[in-house]
C-alpha cells in the first residue's frame, strides 16, 4: 500500500472525475431487465429463506430444524438488510419505477427506521465520507476510530464498546440519526425533531420486537423458547455480519481521512478522489459479495452509490485501471486481513497517543507518517492534499478544538453545501 | 395529475375467510415491515390485499394496428364508469411503464372482466408491447379508474358520441352501457377512422344499430371518400346520426384536431362546450439552450417560470423547502416524483421524458414545462 498517494493537479482531477463519470454513464445506459431480474431473484430468495427459516423454527425442539431454521432466518435478514434494503434505499432501482423498489419508501427488516437511515447514511455518510467531525460513521459517536478524535479516558473502553456495538448493531444504527451521544453529553437538547425521530425509532423497534420476540414464539406454542432463541440468534448473526462488513469499508489500515478545510469548495473530481481513498474493498467469491450486499466493493459503491450494487464487481476492473494510471491506492484484501486491521485500530486508539510521537497533533503530518506505521498515510495525505486544494497550507494547523467542535452539530453541517454547487458544475456538466 | 400508483383498499364486504385472514392485522404484524402482499405475490400474483392487478383472459386482433384485451382484475378493483380511463402498468426492459387506456366494455361487467382496445403507435412502447406480448395469463398492474368524462345521471334524452381513431374506446363503453341498461332515447354515434381497415368494432356497431331503434351509427374515413360521410368532421355529417345536435348531451374523444373542429361548430352555434377527452402523444420538441416553460409544483399549487436552474433551487426560489441532502445527485434525499414534462440531468446530460418518474431535483433542470409532486 503506497503511503503517500500522489497529489493530482486540478486538470488531472477533472480528467479523473470525467473518466469515472464515463463508467457511470456506461452502466446507466445498460440498465435493464438483467438488473430487475437480479434484484427480484434476491428478493425471492430472501422471502423464501425467511418463510423456510420461520417454518423450521416451529420444529425448533429438533436440533437440526433449529440449526437449519436459524441459519435460513439469519441469511434472510442479512440479504434483506445488505443486498436489498441498503441498496434499494440508495435509489439504485428507482429507474425501474416499480413502487416496490422505490428508494424513498422502502422499509427494511431491522430496528432502524428507513427514513432516518436515508438521512444518516445516504446523505451524511456518503456526502461527507471520512471527513472527521462530519462523517458520523467514524466511530458512530461511540468509538474512537480516528487519531483526529482527541483521546479521553472514556476511550479506554474502545474494544468493549466496539464489541457491544457489534452485538447490538441494529439498535446502534437505529439510534445513529438521533445523535444520542450529543444529547447525552448535553451538547444538544431533545428538541421536537429529535422527539419525532425517537418516536419513529420506538415504533419500528416495537414492530420488530413484536414480530421476532412475541408473535412468532407465541404462535409456535410449545416451541416458544426455541423460536425465541432462534430469532435472537438470527438477529445477532446479522448484527455481527453487518458490523464486520461495514467497519471493513472505511477503517482498515491505509484508508484516508480528510479534514473539513480541505474539502470545502470540492470539485466532483476531488469528491471522487476522497471517496476512492476513503474506502476499502474486500475480496471473495460471488456468494460472499451478495451476502455483503456488494459492500465488499466499497470503493465502487462510494464512487457510484446509486448504481445497482451487483454491477460493482463488473466495473471494479475499470476503476482499478483508472486508479493505476493516476497512481492512487486501491485498498483491498480478504475479510480476515481487513477485519484484523480494523480490530488493531480499535485497540490501538483505545490508548492515549504515545508521548513524543505526537500522533494526534494536527499540522505535523510528516512526522506522524514517520513515527506511526499503523497510520502512515492519513496525516500525510492531509498535508499534501491541503496543498493541492485551494486551502492555504497553513490552515490545517489550526488547533483541533476550534476546527472540529463547531462542525459537529448536524444543522450547521448542511449549509456549506450551497457554495459547493457552483464549484462543481464545470466537472459535472462535462 | 392523477397518482397512477393508487393502492387503496377495496370496499369491505364480500370477502371470504381466506381474504379476511390475509387482511388480518396479525398477518400484517408477522410480515412487518414488508407487508403480506410482498410475500403472497411471489406465489399468487393476483391475491393481494392492496395493489390492483389484472390477468389477461383473452386477446383479439380487430385491426392491424390495435389489440383488444379482456382483463380480469383482482378483488381490489372497484369497477369503472363508462368513459373513465385506467392506468395499465407493464415492465419493459426492467422499467415499469404506465399508460392510461379507457375500458371499452359496458359498466355492467361480465364475469368480472372488462375490455381494453389499445391502438399501437410506432413510438408507443407500451402499446406495441401489449400487442406483441399480450397473452392469456399475463399479469398487468392497474390503477383504479379515473376521469370525469362520464355519462351524466340521470341520462339525457338524446346523446351524441363523436370519436376519432382510438378515441372510440370510452364512447364505445358509453354506448354499450346504454344498450345494456335498455336506454330508450336517441343515440348518435359518429366515428372517424383512417380507412375501413382501421375501423374498430365494425361488426358490433352494425349489430347494435340493427337492434336498437334509437341508435344511428355513421363512420367517416379520413383517408377515403366513402359515403355516407367523407373526410374529416364537418357540420354536414351530423344529420346522418342525430336529428338535432343542439340539445343532445355530446361526448367527444379523439385527436386534438377533431376536438377543435367540434368545438368550433358548437361555438358557432352558440352551444355550450361538449364534454371532451383528448388522446394526445407527448410533444417531443424542445430547445435545450434556452430556459422556457413553466414549472408547476402540483402539491403546493405553486407555479413559476423556468429559470434554467436545477429544480431543487427553483422549488426553493418558489418558497418551497423540499427535503434534500447533498445537492449533487448522490444521496437521493431530494428524489421527487415528476408527473409530466422533460428534464435534463446536469451531470449526465441525459434527457428524460417519461411521465411519472422519480427524479433527483438537485441535478435536474427542466426542459420546457414540468410538473412536480412537490
XYZ file of C-alpha atoms in Angstrom, chain B residues 176 199 235 239 315 360 365:
7
model
C -72.509 -0.473 -24.681
C -62.216 0.748 -38.239
C -71.243 20.022 -39.516
C -77.687 14.834 -39.611
C -38.501 24.997 -5.781
C -33.344 13.968 -8.263
C -33.133 21.106 -14.990
